[in-house]
DNA sequence: CCCTTTGAGTCAGCAGTCAC
DNA sequence: GTGACTGCTGACTCAAAGGG
C-alpha cells in the first residue's frame, strides 16, 4: 500500500487557538523506510497497526514499537523513525496543531521525552474510517473533523492518562519542582548569558546535583537542554525570514554570530543561512 | 570594496561523571 | 550533596568565500 494522505482544506492560515486537524493518512512502509532526523511544525501521532519499527527523539533513547503502540512527534523537536527491515510497520497518523494541543497532551502520559504510549488497537483504524467519511461532506466537514479529533483525545486521555502520584512520587515531585523552576528560568532567560552555576544558585542546589536531577527529569543536562532550546527558538526566528543571522544569534543568547553559526550547524545539521533559505 | 557567513585552530575555564 | 578529575564548550583570532 502506498502512503495515503488526506489534507484538511479548512486548515486556518494563522495558528489556531483551538485544536485543529491538519492531515491524516496511512501507509504500509517499505523495509527501513524512515523519516528524519527532522522536525515537524505540527504535532503528529503515529499508530502502529502491524509490524514494528524504531523511534528516537533528539539524542534520546531509541525505542522499538510494535502493534498497539503509538508515538507522537512534537513540533520543532528533532525526531527519527524507521520501519523494521524484516517486519516493516503499517501505521496511520494524524497531524494537528492549535494552542490547545499542548494542554490536552499534558493530560496524557505522552511527553516530548517519552513519546511512546499504548493505544487500543480498534481506536485508530476506526478514527481513520470516520475521518475519511467526514471528509466527504463539505458542509459539515470542519465541524465533524474537529469533533472526531476531540473524541479521539478524550479516549487517549482515558487510555494513557498522566500517572497518579504514588508515595514514591512525593520525592520525585520535590525534584520536579526544582527542575520546573529551572525550566521556567531557562525559557524566560535563554536570550541571556546563563551558566549552570547561576541556575543552581537560583534554585539553591549544588550545581552537580542539579545537573543530575535535571538530566533525570528531561533526559538532557542543563547546558545541552539550553542549547537545544536556543536552537529551536533560533529556528523559529529564521523561519520568519525577517532577521539577519547576527540578530537571531543575539536574540537567543549568543553575542558572537560566528559561534552561533557553528553551534546551529552542529545542532540542526545545516548552517543558519541554509536553513532560512531552504524555507 | 564591504558585509555577512563559514571554517579551522587554539586554549582557558566550565560542566559532567564518578566515587564517596 | 560533594571533591577530584577530565573532556568539552565556547571565546577568540585569522583566513577566505560569496553576494551586492
PDB file of C-alpha atoms (C1' of nucleotides) in Angstrom:
ATOM      1  CA  UNK A   1       0.000   0.000   0.000  1.00  0.00           C
ATOM      2  CA  UNK A   2       1.384   3.376  -0.986  1.00  0.00           C
ATOM      3  CA  UNK A   3       1.017   6.175   1.516  1.00  0.00           C
ATOM      4  CA  UNK A   4      -2.491   7.633   1.566  1.00  0.00           C
ATOM      5  CA  UNK A   5      -2.650  11.304   2.541  1.00  0.00           C
ATOM      6  CA  UNK A   6      -5.717  13.320   3.437  1.00  0.00           C
ATOM      7  CA  UNK A   7      -5.344  17.054   3.941  1.00  0.00           C
ATOM      8  CA  UNK A   8      -7.854  19.152   5.812  1.00  0.00           C
ATOM      9  CA  UNK A   9      -8.534  22.023   3.367  1.00  0.00           C
ATOM     10  CA  UNK A  10     -10.140  24.072   6.143  1.00  0.00           C
ATOM     11  CA  UNK A  11      -6.839  24.487   7.968  1.00  0.00           C
ATOM     12  CA  UNK A  12      -6.555  28.143   9.071  1.00  0.00           C
ATOM     13  CA  UNK A  13      -3.777  30.269   7.634  1.00  0.00           C
ATOM     14  CA  UNK A  14      -2.810  31.578  11.033  1.00  0.00           C
ATOM     15  CA  UNK A  15      -2.165  29.427  14.107  1.00  0.00           C
ATOM     16  CA  UNK A  16      -5.471  28.292  15.507  1.00  0.00           C
ATOM     17  CA  UNK A  17      -6.167  28.848  19.203  1.00  0.00           C
ATOM     18  CA  UNK A  18      -8.286  25.710  19.102  1.00  0.00           C
ATOM     19  CA  UNK A  19      -7.278  22.162  18.405  1.00  0.00           C
ATOM     20  CA  UNK A  20      -7.092  21.694  14.663  1.00  0.00           C
ATOM     21  CA  UNK A  21      -6.655  18.607  12.474  1.00  0.00           C
ATOM     22  CA  UNK A  22      -4.149  19.329   9.689  1.00  0.00           C
ATOM     23  CA  UNK A  23      -3.903  15.996   7.875  1.00  0.00           C
ATOM     24  CA  UNK A  24      -4.110  12.261   8.372  1.00  0.00           C
ATOM     25  CA  UNK A  25      -3.089   9.159   6.469  1.00  0.00           C
ATOM     26  CA  UNK A  26      -1.995   5.560   6.424  1.00  0.00           C
ATOM     27  CA  UNK A  27       0.956   3.665   4.995  1.00  0.00           C
ATOM     28  CA  UNK A  28       2.384   0.167   4.794  1.00  0.00           C
ATOM     29  CA  UNK A  29       6.040   1.115   4.885  1.00  0.00           C
ATOM     30  CA  UNK A  30       8.828  -0.458   2.887  1.00  0.00           C
ATOM     31  CA  UNK A  31      11.608  -2.130   4.914  1.00  0.00           C
ATOM     32  CA  UNK A  32      13.815   0.529   6.589  1.00  0.00           C
ATOM     33  CA  UNK A  33      11.534   3.320   5.336  1.00  0.00           C
ATOM     34  CA  UNK A  34      12.391   6.273   7.564  1.00  0.00           C
ATOM     35  CA  UNK A  35      11.826   9.924   8.405  1.00  0.00           C
ATOM     36  CA  UNK A  36      14.449  12.306   9.759  1.00  0.00           C
ATOM     37  CA  UNK A  37      16.207  13.147  11.845  1.00  0.00           C
ATOM     38  CA  UNK A  38      13.995  16.144  11.178  1.00  0.00           C
ATOM     39  CA  UNK A  39      11.378  18.408  12.677  1.00  0.00           C
ATOM     40  CA  UNK A  40       7.655  18.932  12.070  1.00  0.00           C
ATOM     41  CA  UNK A  41       5.767  22.184  12.519  1.00  0.00           C
ATOM     42  CA  UNK A  42       2.718  20.371  13.925  1.00  0.00           C
ATOM     43  CA  UNK A  43       2.008  17.533  16.357  1.00  0.00           C
ATOM     44  CA  UNK A  44       1.835  14.133  14.652  1.00  0.00           C
ATOM     45  CA  UNK A  45       0.642  10.898  16.251  1.00  0.00           C
ATOM     46  CA  UNK A  46       1.547   7.598  14.564  1.00  0.00           C
ATOM     47  CA  UNK A  47      -0.268   4.423  15.484  1.00  0.00           C
ATOM     48  CA  UNK A  48       1.286   1.052  14.617  1.00  0.00           C
ATOM     49  CA  UNK A  49      -1.292  -1.386  13.188  1.00  0.00           C
ATOM     50  CA  UNK A  50       1.136  -4.221  12.467  1.00  0.00           C
ATOM     51  CA  UNK A  51       4.856  -4.907  12.125  1.00  0.00           C
ATOM     52  CA  UNK A  52       7.422  -2.899  14.053  1.00  0.00           C
ATOM     53  CA  UNK A  53       9.909  -0.059  13.873  1.00  0.00           C
ATOM     54  CA  UNK A  54      12.016   2.298  15.939  1.00  0.00           C
ATOM     55  CA  UNK A  55      11.663   5.913  17.054  1.00  0.00           C
ATOM     56  CA  UNK A  56      14.204   8.293  18.575  1.00  0.00           C
ATOM     57  CA  UNK A  57      13.613  11.834  19.785  1.00  0.00           C
ATOM     58  CA  UNK A  58      16.653  14.085  19.516  1.00  0.00           C
ATOM     59  CA  UNK A  59      19.592  12.373  21.251  1.00  0.00           C
ATOM     60  CA  UNK A  60      17.343  10.247  23.433  1.00  0.00           C
ATOM     61  CA  UNK A  61      16.965   6.510  23.692  1.00  0.00           C
ATOM     62  CA  UNK A  62      15.949   4.514  20.595  1.00  0.00           C
ATOM     63  CA  UNK A  63      12.582   2.871  21.287  1.00  0.00           C
ATOM     64  CA  UNK A  64      11.062  -0.113  19.484  1.00  0.00           C
ATOM     65  CA  UNK A  65       7.339  -0.011  18.732  1.00  0.00           C
ATOM     66  CA  UNK A  66       5.022  -2.857  17.819  1.00  0.00           C
ATOM     67  CA  UNK A  67       1.301  -3.155  17.010  1.00  0.00           C
ATOM     68  CA  UNK A  68      -0.927  -1.458  19.559  1.00  0.00           C
ATOM     69  CA  UNK A  69       1.596   1.264  20.371  1.00  0.00           C
ATOM     70  CA  UNK A  70       1.657   4.862  19.250  1.00  0.00           C
ATOM     71  CA  UNK A  71       4.203   7.655  19.328  1.00  0.00           C
ATOM     72  CA  UNK A  72       3.921  11.378  18.974  1.00  0.00           C
ATOM     73  CA  UNK A  73       6.273  13.728  17.169  1.00  0.00           C
ATOM     74  CA  UNK A  74       6.179  17.146  18.826  1.00  0.00           C
ATOM     75  CA  UNK A  75       6.575  20.303  16.734  1.00  0.00           C
ATOM     76  CA  UNK A  76      10.119  21.679  16.498  1.00  0.00           C
ATOM     77  CA  UNK A  77      11.539  18.509  18.102  1.00  0.00           C
ATOM     78  CA  UNK A  78      14.028  16.519  16.081  1.00  0.00           C
ATOM     79  CA  UNK A  79      12.631  13.040  15.556  1.00  0.00           C
ATOM     80  CA  UNK A  80      13.790   9.972  13.671  1.00  0.00           C
ATOM     81  CA  UNK A  81      11.679   6.904  12.980  1.00  0.00           C
ATOM     82  CA  UNK A  82      12.252   3.881  10.816  1.00  0.00           C
ATOM     83  CA  UNK A  83      10.379   0.744   9.806  1.00  0.00           C
ATOM     84  CA  UNK A  84      11.895  -2.614  10.720  1.00  0.00           C
ATOM     85  CA  UNK A  85      13.914  -4.377   7.989  1.00  0.00           C
ATOM     86  CA  UNK A  86      12.174  -7.744   8.415  1.00  0.00           C
ATOM     87  CA  UNK A  87       8.711  -6.700   9.658  1.00  0.00           C
ATOM     88  CA  UNK A  88       8.170  -3.118   8.464  1.00  0.00           C
ATOM     89  CA  UNK A  89       5.299  -1.423  10.184  1.00  0.00           C
ATOM     90  CA  UNK A  90       1.917  -0.419   8.845  1.00  0.00           C
ATOM     91  CA  UNK A  91       0.901   2.783  10.558  1.00  0.00           C
ATOM     92  CA  UNK A  92      -1.662   5.526  10.343  1.00  0.00           C
ATOM     93  CA  UNK A  93      -1.198   9.085  11.529  1.00  0.00           C
ATOM     94  CA  UNK A  94      -2.989  12.258  12.409  1.00  0.00           C
ATOM     95  CA  UNK A  95      -1.289  15.671  12.444  1.00  0.00           C
ATOM     96  CA  UNK A  96      -2.779  18.518  14.400  1.00  0.00           C
ATOM     97  CA  UNK A  97      -1.974  21.972  15.705  1.00  0.00           C
ATOM     98  CA  UNK A  98      -3.523  24.696  17.837  1.00  0.00           C
ATOM     99  CA  UNK A  99      -2.765  26.258  21.190  1.00  0.00           C
ATOM    100  CA  UNK A 100      -4.966  23.692  22.930  1.00  0.00           C
ATOM    101  CA  UNK A 101      -2.904  20.759  21.680  1.00  0.00           C
ATOM    102  CA  UNK A 102      -0.207  21.178  24.318  1.00  0.00           C
ATOM    103  CA  UNK A 103      -2.730  21.468  27.147  1.00  0.00           C
ATOM    104  CA  UNK A 104      -4.591  18.345  26.060  1.00  0.00           C
ATOM    105  CA  UNK A 105      -1.408  16.321  25.606  1.00  0.00           C
ATOM    106  CA  UNK A 106      -0.302  17.392  29.082  1.00  0.00           C
ATOM    107  CA  UNK A 107      -3.235  15.339  30.363  1.00  0.00           C
ATOM    108  CA  UNK A 108      -1.812  12.205  28.755  1.00  0.00           C
ATOM    109  CA  UNK A 109       1.232  10.089  29.509  1.00  0.00           C
ATOM    110  CA  UNK A 110       2.972  11.253  26.339  1.00  0.00           C
ATOM    111  CA  UNK A 111       5.762  13.816  26.692  1.00  0.00           C
ATOM    112  CA  UNK A 112       8.410  15.072  24.259  1.00  0.00           C
ATOM    113  CA  UNK A 113      10.947  12.884  26.087  1.00  0.00           C
ATOM    114  CA  UNK A 114       8.654   9.820  26.413  1.00  0.00           C
ATOM    115  CA  UNK A 115       6.622   9.988  23.191  1.00  0.00           C
ATOM    116  CA  UNK A 116       5.511   6.344  23.166  1.00  0.00           C
ATOM    117  CA  UNK A 117       2.200   5.242  24.667  1.00  0.00           C
ATOM    118  CA  UNK A 118      -0.233   2.321  24.310  1.00  0.00           C
ATOM    119  CA  UNK A 119      -3.454   2.681  22.345  1.00  0.00           C
ATOM    120  CA  UNK A 120      -6.484   0.480  21.860  1.00  0.00           C
ATOM    121  CA  UNK A 121      -5.966  -1.413  18.584  1.00  0.00           C
ATOM    122  CA  UNK A 122      -9.547  -0.570  17.494  1.00  0.00           C
ATOM    123  CA  UNK A 123      -9.339   3.171  18.121  1.00  0.00           C
ATOM    124  CA  UNK A 124      -7.089   4.374  15.326  1.00  0.00           C
ATOM    125  CA  UNK A 125      -8.497   2.228  12.470  1.00  0.00           C
ATOM    126  CA  UNK A 126     -11.981   3.376  13.485  1.00  0.00           C
ATOM    127  CA  UNK A 127     -10.908   7.029  13.646  1.00  0.00           C
ATOM    128  CA  UNK A 128      -9.261   6.726  10.242  1.00  0.00           C
ATOM    129  CA  UNK A 129     -12.515   5.448   8.714  1.00  0.00           C
ATOM    130  CA  UNK A 130     -14.602   8.152  10.374  1.00  0.00           C
ATOM    131  CA  UNK A 131     -12.227  10.905   9.235  1.00  0.00           C
ATOM    132  CA  UNK A 132     -12.472   9.649   5.653  1.00  0.00           C
ATOM    133  CA  UNK A 133     -16.271   9.630   5.871  1.00  0.00           C
ATOM    134  CA  UNK A 134     -16.349  13.105   7.400  1.00  0.00           C
ATOM    135  CA  UNK A 135     -14.121  14.434   4.629  1.00  0.00           C
ATOM    136  CA  UNK A 136     -16.794  13.733   2.013  1.00  0.00           C
ATOM    137  CA  UNK A 137     -19.461  16.081   3.347  1.00  0.00           C
ATOM    138  CA  UNK A 138     -18.075  19.577   2.741  1.00  0.00           C
ATOM    139  CA  UNK A 139     -20.995  21.237   4.535  1.00  0.00           C
ATOM    140  CA  UNK A 140     -20.139  19.628   7.868  1.00  0.00           C
ATOM    141  CA  UNK A 141     -16.508  18.640   7.269  1.00  0.00           C
ATOM    142  CA  UNK A 142     -14.845  21.240   9.521  1.00  0.00           C
ATOM    143  CA  UNK A 143     -17.155  20.547  12.465  1.00  0.00           C
ATOM    144  CA  UNK A 144     -17.092  16.775  12.067  1.00  0.00           C
ATOM    145  CA  UNK A 145     -13.279  16.578  11.781  1.00  0.00           C
ATOM    146  CA  UNK A 146     -12.919  18.732  14.865  1.00  0.00           C
ATOM    147  CA  UNK A 147     -15.470  16.671  16.773  1.00  0.00           C
ATOM    148  CA  UNK A 148     -13.664  13.450  15.859  1.00  0.00           C
ATOM    149  CA  UNK A 149     -10.364  14.884  16.978  1.00  0.00           C
ATOM    150  CA  UNK A 150     -11.765  15.899  20.377  1.00  0.00           C
ATOM    151  CA  UNK A 151     -13.363  12.487  20.720  1.00  0.00           C
ATOM    152  CA  UNK A 152     -10.056  10.837  19.894  1.00  0.00           C
ATOM    153  CA  UNK A 153      -8.307  12.837  22.617  1.00  0.00           C
ATOM    154  CA  UNK A 154     -10.951  12.004  25.193  1.00  0.00           C
ATOM    155  CA  UNK A 155     -10.195   8.317  24.608  1.00  0.00           C
ATOM    156  CA  UNK A 156      -6.450   8.932  24.571  1.00  0.00           C
ATOM    157  CA  UNK A 157      -6.587  10.737  27.941  1.00  0.00           C
ATOM    158  CA  UNK A 158      -8.663   7.833  29.243  1.00  0.00           C
ATOM    159  CA  UNK A 159      -6.251   5.164  27.971  1.00  0.00           C
ATOM    160  CA  UNK A 160      -2.944   6.868  28.626  1.00  0.00           C
ATOM    161  CA  UNK A 161      -3.590   9.299  31.488  1.00  0.00           C
ATOM    162  CA  UNK A 162      -0.916  11.109  33.432  1.00  0.00           C
ATOM    163  CA  UNK A 163       0.071   8.648  36.183  1.00  0.00           C
ATOM    164  CA  UNK A 164      -1.466   9.404  39.576  1.00  0.00           C
ATOM    165  CA  UNK A 165       1.297  10.273  42.067  1.00  0.00           C
ATOM    166  CA  UNK A 166       2.135   7.442  44.458  1.00  0.00           C
ATOM    167  CA  UNK A 167       4.159   7.548  47.671  1.00  0.00           C
ATOM    168  CA  UNK A 168       7.424   7.323  45.802  1.00  0.00           C
ATOM    169  CA  UNK A 169       6.276  10.189  43.657  1.00  0.00           C
ATOM    170  CA  UNK A 170       6.399  12.661  46.544  1.00  0.00           C
ATOM    171  CA  UNK A 171      10.212  12.824  46.439  1.00  0.00           C
ATOM    172  CA  UNK A 172      10.070  12.918  42.675  1.00  0.00           C
ATOM    173  CA  UNK A 173       7.675  15.869  42.889  1.00  0.00           C
ATOM    174  CA  UNK A 174      10.137  17.781  45.078  1.00  0.00           C
ATOM    175  CA  UNK A 175      12.847  17.168  42.485  1.00  0.00           C
ATOM    176  CA  UNK A 176      10.411  18.064  39.723  1.00  0.00           C
ATOM    177  CA  UNK A 177       9.712  21.379  41.434  1.00  0.00           C
ATOM    178  CA  UNK A 178      13.426  22.270  41.193  1.00  0.00           C
ATOM    179  CA  UNK A 179      13.527  21.167  37.568  1.00  0.00           C
ATOM    180  CA  UNK A 180      10.369  23.128  36.731  1.00  0.00           C
ATOM    181  CA  UNK A 181      11.850  26.248  38.293  1.00  0.00           C
ATOM    182  CA  UNK A 182      14.944  25.739  36.178  1.00  0.00           C
ATOM    183  CA  UNK A 183      12.858  25.227  33.044  1.00  0.00           C
ATOM    184  CA  UNK A 184      10.845  28.371  33.765  1.00  0.00           C
ATOM    185  CA  UNK A 185      14.061  30.301  34.213  1.00  0.00           C
ATOM    186  CA  UNK A 186      15.691  28.889  31.084  1.00  0.00           C
ATOM    187  CA  UNK A 187      12.585  29.512  28.978  1.00  0.00           C
ATOM    188  CA  UNK A 188      12.402  33.140  30.062  1.00  0.00           C
ATOM    189  CA  UNK A 189      16.148  33.923  30.098  1.00  0.00           C
ATOM    190  CA  UNK A 190      17.514  31.893  27.188  1.00  0.00           C
ATOM    191  CA  UNK A 191      18.424  35.156  25.465  1.00  0.00           C
ATOM    192  CA  UNK A 192      20.862  35.990  28.239  1.00  0.00           C
ATOM    193  CA  UNK A 193      24.129  34.504  29.387  1.00  0.00           C
ATOM    194  CA  UNK A 194      23.258  31.575  31.670  1.00  0.00           C
ATOM    195  CA  UNK A 195      25.650  29.183  33.355  1.00  0.00           C
ATOM    196  CA  UNK A 196      24.660  26.026  35.180  1.00  0.00           C
ATOM    197  CA  UNK A 197      26.270  27.545  38.268  1.00  0.00           C
ATOM    198  CA  UNK A 198      23.895  30.513  38.115  1.00  0.00           C
ATOM    199  CA  UNK A 199      20.959  28.221  37.560  1.00  0.00           C
ATOM    200  CA  UNK A 200      21.924  26.127  40.572  1.00  0.00           C
ATOM    201  CA  UNK A 201      22.280  29.269  42.700  1.00  0.00           C
ATOM    202  CA  UNK A 202      18.787  30.412  41.687  1.00  0.00           C
ATOM    203  CA  UNK A 203      17.129  27.183  42.845  1.00  0.00           C
ATOM    204  CA  UNK A 204      19.516  26.779  45.803  1.00  0.00           C
ATOM    205  CA  UNK A 205      21.103  23.469  44.812  1.00  0.00           C
ATOM    206  CA  UNK A 206      24.604  22.253  44.180  1.00  0.00           C
ATOM    207  CA  UNK A 207      25.495  22.554  40.506  1.00  0.00           C
ATOM    208  CA  UNK A 208      26.338  18.872  40.063  1.00  0.00           C
ATOM    209  CA  UNK A 209      23.287  17.675  41.943  1.00  0.00           C
ATOM    210  CA  UNK A 210      21.105  19.943  39.816  1.00  0.00           C
ATOM    211  CA  UNK A 211      22.695  18.542  36.655  1.00  0.00           C
ATOM    212  CA  UNK A 212      21.874  15.029  37.828  1.00  0.00           C
ATOM    213  CA  UNK A 213      18.188  15.616  38.641  1.00  0.00           C
ATOM    214  CA  UNK A 214      17.739  17.808  35.586  1.00  0.00           C
ATOM    215  CA  UNK A 215      19.031  15.073  33.322  1.00  0.00           C
ATOM    216  CA  UNK A 216      16.881  12.526  35.151  1.00  0.00           C
ATOM    217  CA  UNK A 217      13.772  14.621  34.504  1.00  0.00           C
ATOM    218  CA  UNK A 218      14.386  15.908  30.989  1.00  0.00           C
ATOM    219  CA  UNK A 219      16.852  13.451  29.517  1.00  0.00           C
ATOM    220  CA  UNK A 220      19.404  16.232  28.952  1.00  0.00           C
ATOM    221  CA  UNK A 221      21.948  18.038  31.122  1.00  0.00           C
ATOM    222  CA  UNK A 222      21.011  21.726  31.646  1.00  0.00           C
ATOM    223  CA  UNK A 223      23.657  23.013  29.248  1.00  0.00           C
ATOM    224  CA  UNK A 224      22.548  20.648  26.492  1.00  0.00           C
ATOM    225  CA  UNK A 225      18.888  21.444  27.095  1.00  0.00           C
ATOM    226  CA  UNK A 226      19.576  25.183  26.912  1.00  0.00           C
ATOM    227  CA  UNK A 227      21.496  24.738  23.677  1.00  0.00           C
ATOM    228  CA  UNK A 228      18.644  22.725  22.169  1.00  0.00           C
ATOM    229  CA  UNK A 229      16.052  25.257  23.332  1.00  0.00           C
ATOM    230  CA  UNK A 230      18.048  28.177  21.946  1.00  0.00           C
ATOM    231  CA  UNK A 231      18.366  26.466  18.582  1.00  0.00           C
ATOM    232  CA  UNK A 232      14.621  25.737  18.490  1.00  0.00           C
ATOM    233  CA  UNK A 233      13.947  29.432  19.149  1.00  0.00           C
ATOM    234  CA  UNK A 234      16.518  30.362  16.517  1.00  0.00           C
ATOM    235  CA  UNK A 235      14.755  28.098  14.012  1.00  0.00           C
ATOM    236  CA  UNK A 236      11.517  29.922  14.769  1.00  0.00           C
ATOM    237  CA  UNK A 237      13.138  33.316  14.166  1.00  0.00           C
ATOM    238  CA  UNK A 238      14.851  32.146  10.984  1.00  0.00           C
ATOM    239  CA  UNK A 239      11.543  30.812   9.677  1.00  0.00           C
ATOM    240  CA  UNK A 240      10.102  34.341   9.716  1.00  0.00           C
ATOM    241  CA  UNK A 241      12.826  35.346   7.247  1.00  0.00           C
ATOM    242  CA  UNK A 242      12.877  38.820   8.805  1.00  0.00           C
ATOM    243  CA  UNK A 243      16.128  38.670  10.763  1.00  0.00           C
ATOM    244  CA  UNK A 244      19.824  38.624   9.965  1.00  0.00           C
ATOM    245  CA  UNK A 245      21.817  35.732  11.398  1.00  0.00           C
ATOM    246  CA  UNK A 246      23.515  38.134  13.812  1.00  0.00           C
ATOM    247  CA  UNK A 247      20.146  39.359  15.111  1.00  0.00           C
ATOM    248  CA  UNK A 248      18.938  35.816  15.609  1.00  0.00           C
ATOM    249  CA  UNK A 249      22.203  34.929  17.360  1.00  0.00           C
ATOM    250  CA  UNK A 250      21.882  37.808  19.836  1.00  0.00           C
ATOM    251  CA  UNK A 251      18.194  37.061  20.344  1.00  0.00           C
ATOM    252  CA  UNK A 252      18.924  33.562  21.581  1.00  0.00           C
ATOM    253  CA  UNK A 253      21.833  34.431  23.834  1.00  0.00           C
ATOM    254  CA  UNK A 254      24.843  34.387  21.508  1.00  0.00           C
ATOM    255  CA  UNK A 255      26.773  37.649  21.337  1.00  0.00           C
ATOM    256  CA  UNK A 256      29.061  36.049  18.784  1.00  0.00           C
ATOM    257  CA  UNK A 257      27.289  35.232  15.498  1.00  0.00           C
ATOM    258  CA  UNK A 258      30.248  33.106  14.429  1.00  0.00           C
ATOM    259  CA  UNK A 259      29.886  30.871  17.404  1.00  0.00           C
ATOM    260  CA  UNK A 260      26.123  30.781  16.918  1.00  0.00           C
ATOM    261  CA  UNK A 261      26.620  29.633  13.345  1.00  0.00           C
ATOM    262  CA  UNK A 262      28.835  26.823  14.488  1.00  0.00           C
ATOM    263  CA  UNK A 263      26.505  25.668  17.242  1.00  0.00           C
ATOM    264  CA  UNK A 264      23.498  25.913  14.931  1.00  0.00           C
ATOM    265  CA  UNK A 265      25.085  23.727  12.307  1.00  0.00           C
ATOM    266  CA  UNK A 266      26.220  21.273  14.922  1.00  0.00           C
ATOM    267  CA  UNK A 267      22.727  21.012  16.444  1.00  0.00           C
ATOM    268  CA  UNK A 268      20.419  21.338  13.442  1.00  0.00           C
ATOM    269  CA  UNK A 269      22.746  19.932  10.810  1.00  0.00           C
ATOM    270  CA  UNK A 270      22.772  22.890   8.390  1.00  0.00           C
ATOM    271  CA  UNK A 271      24.143  26.444   8.727  1.00  0.00           C
ATOM    272  CA  UNK A 272      21.553  29.079   9.737  1.00  0.00           C
ATOM    273  CA  UNK A 273      21.592  30.756   6.328  1.00  0.00           C
ATOM    274  CA  UNK A 274      20.927  27.456   4.547  1.00  0.00           C
ATOM    275  CA  UNK A 275      18.117  26.671   6.992  1.00  0.00           C
ATOM    276  CA  UNK A 276      16.498  30.060   6.322  1.00  0.00           C
ATOM    277  CA  UNK A 277      16.964  29.801   2.556  1.00  0.00           C
ATOM    278  CA  UNK A 278      15.512  26.295   2.423  1.00  0.00           C
ATOM    279  CA  UNK A 279      12.310  27.683   3.873  1.00  0.00           C
TER     280      UNK A 279
ATOM    281  C1'  DC B   1      35.249  47.007  -1.558  1.00  0.00           C
ATOM    282  C1'  DC B   2      32.215  45.947   2.195  1.00  0.00           C
ATOM    283  C1'  DC B   3      29.286  42.966   4.696  1.00  0.00           C
ATOM    284  C1'  DT B   4      27.861  38.512   6.050  1.00  0.00           C
ATOM    285  C1'  DT B   5      28.884  33.969   6.824  1.00  0.00           C
ATOM    286  C1'  DT B   6      31.688  29.842   7.310  1.00  0.00           C
ATOM    287  C1'  DG B   7      35.813  27.080   8.525  1.00  0.00           C
ATOM    288  C1'  DA B   8      39.822  25.936  11.199  1.00  0.00           C
ATOM    289  C1'  DG B   9      42.953  26.206  15.128  1.00  0.00           C
ATOM    290  C1'  DT B  10      43.967  27.279  19.983  1.00  0.00           C
ATOM    291  C1'  DC B  11      43.175  27.246  24.842  1.00  0.00           C
ATOM    292  C1'  DA B  12      41.099  28.691  29.481  1.00  0.00           C
ATOM    293  C1'  DG B  13      37.670  27.504  32.263  1.00  0.00           C
ATOM    294  C1'  DC B  14      33.346  25.405  32.869  1.00  0.00           C
ATOM    295  C1'  DA B  15      30.311  21.305  33.107  1.00  0.00           C
ATOM    296  C1'  DG B  16      29.589  16.343  33.610  1.00  0.00           C
ATOM    297  C1'  DT B  17      30.844  11.970  35.560  1.00  0.00           C
ATOM    298  C1'  DC B  18      32.357   9.034  39.040  1.00  0.00           C
ATOM    299  C1'  DA B  19      33.289   7.653  43.553  1.00  0.00           C
ATOM    300  C1'  DC B  20      32.238   8.592  48.091  1.00  0.00           C
TER     301       DC B  20
ATOM    302  C1'  DG C   1      25.291  16.589  48.396  1.00  0.00           C
ATOM    303  C1'  DT C   2      30.486  16.989  47.427  1.00  0.00           C
ATOM    304  C1'  DG C   3      35.611  16.550  45.841  1.00  0.00           C
ATOM    305  C1'  DA C   4      38.575  15.336  42.125  1.00  0.00           C
ATOM    306  C1'  DC C   5      39.341  14.616  37.633  1.00  0.00           C
ATOM    307  C1'  DT C   6      38.771  15.055  32.716  1.00  0.00           C
ATOM    308  C1'  DG C   7      36.612  16.171  28.495  1.00  0.00           C
ATOM    309  C1'  DC C   8      34.493  19.543  26.056  1.00  0.00           C
ATOM    310  C1'  DT C   9      32.460  24.054  25.219  1.00  0.00           C
ATOM    311  C1'  DG C  10      32.759  28.419  23.724  1.00  0.00           C
ATOM    312  C1'  DA C  11      35.506  32.710  23.165  1.00  0.00           C
ATOM    313  C1'  DC C  12      38.847  34.442  20.293  1.00  0.00           C
ATOM    314  C1'  DT C  13      41.521  35.019  16.107  1.00  0.00           C
ATOM    315  C1'  DC C  14      42.634  34.684  11.308  1.00  0.00           C
ATOM    316  C1'  DA C  15      41.570  33.454   6.589  1.00  0.00           C
ATOM    317  C1'  DA C  16      38.512  33.068   2.893  1.00  0.00           C
ATOM    318  C1'  DA C  17      34.250  32.698   0.020  1.00  0.00           C
ATOM    319  C1'  DG C  18      30.085  34.717  -1.889  1.00  0.00           C
ATOM    320  C1'  DG C  19      26.870  38.346  -2.941  1.00  0.00           C
ATOM    321  C1'  DG C  20      25.555  43.179  -3.629  1.00  0.00           C
TER     322       DG C  20
END
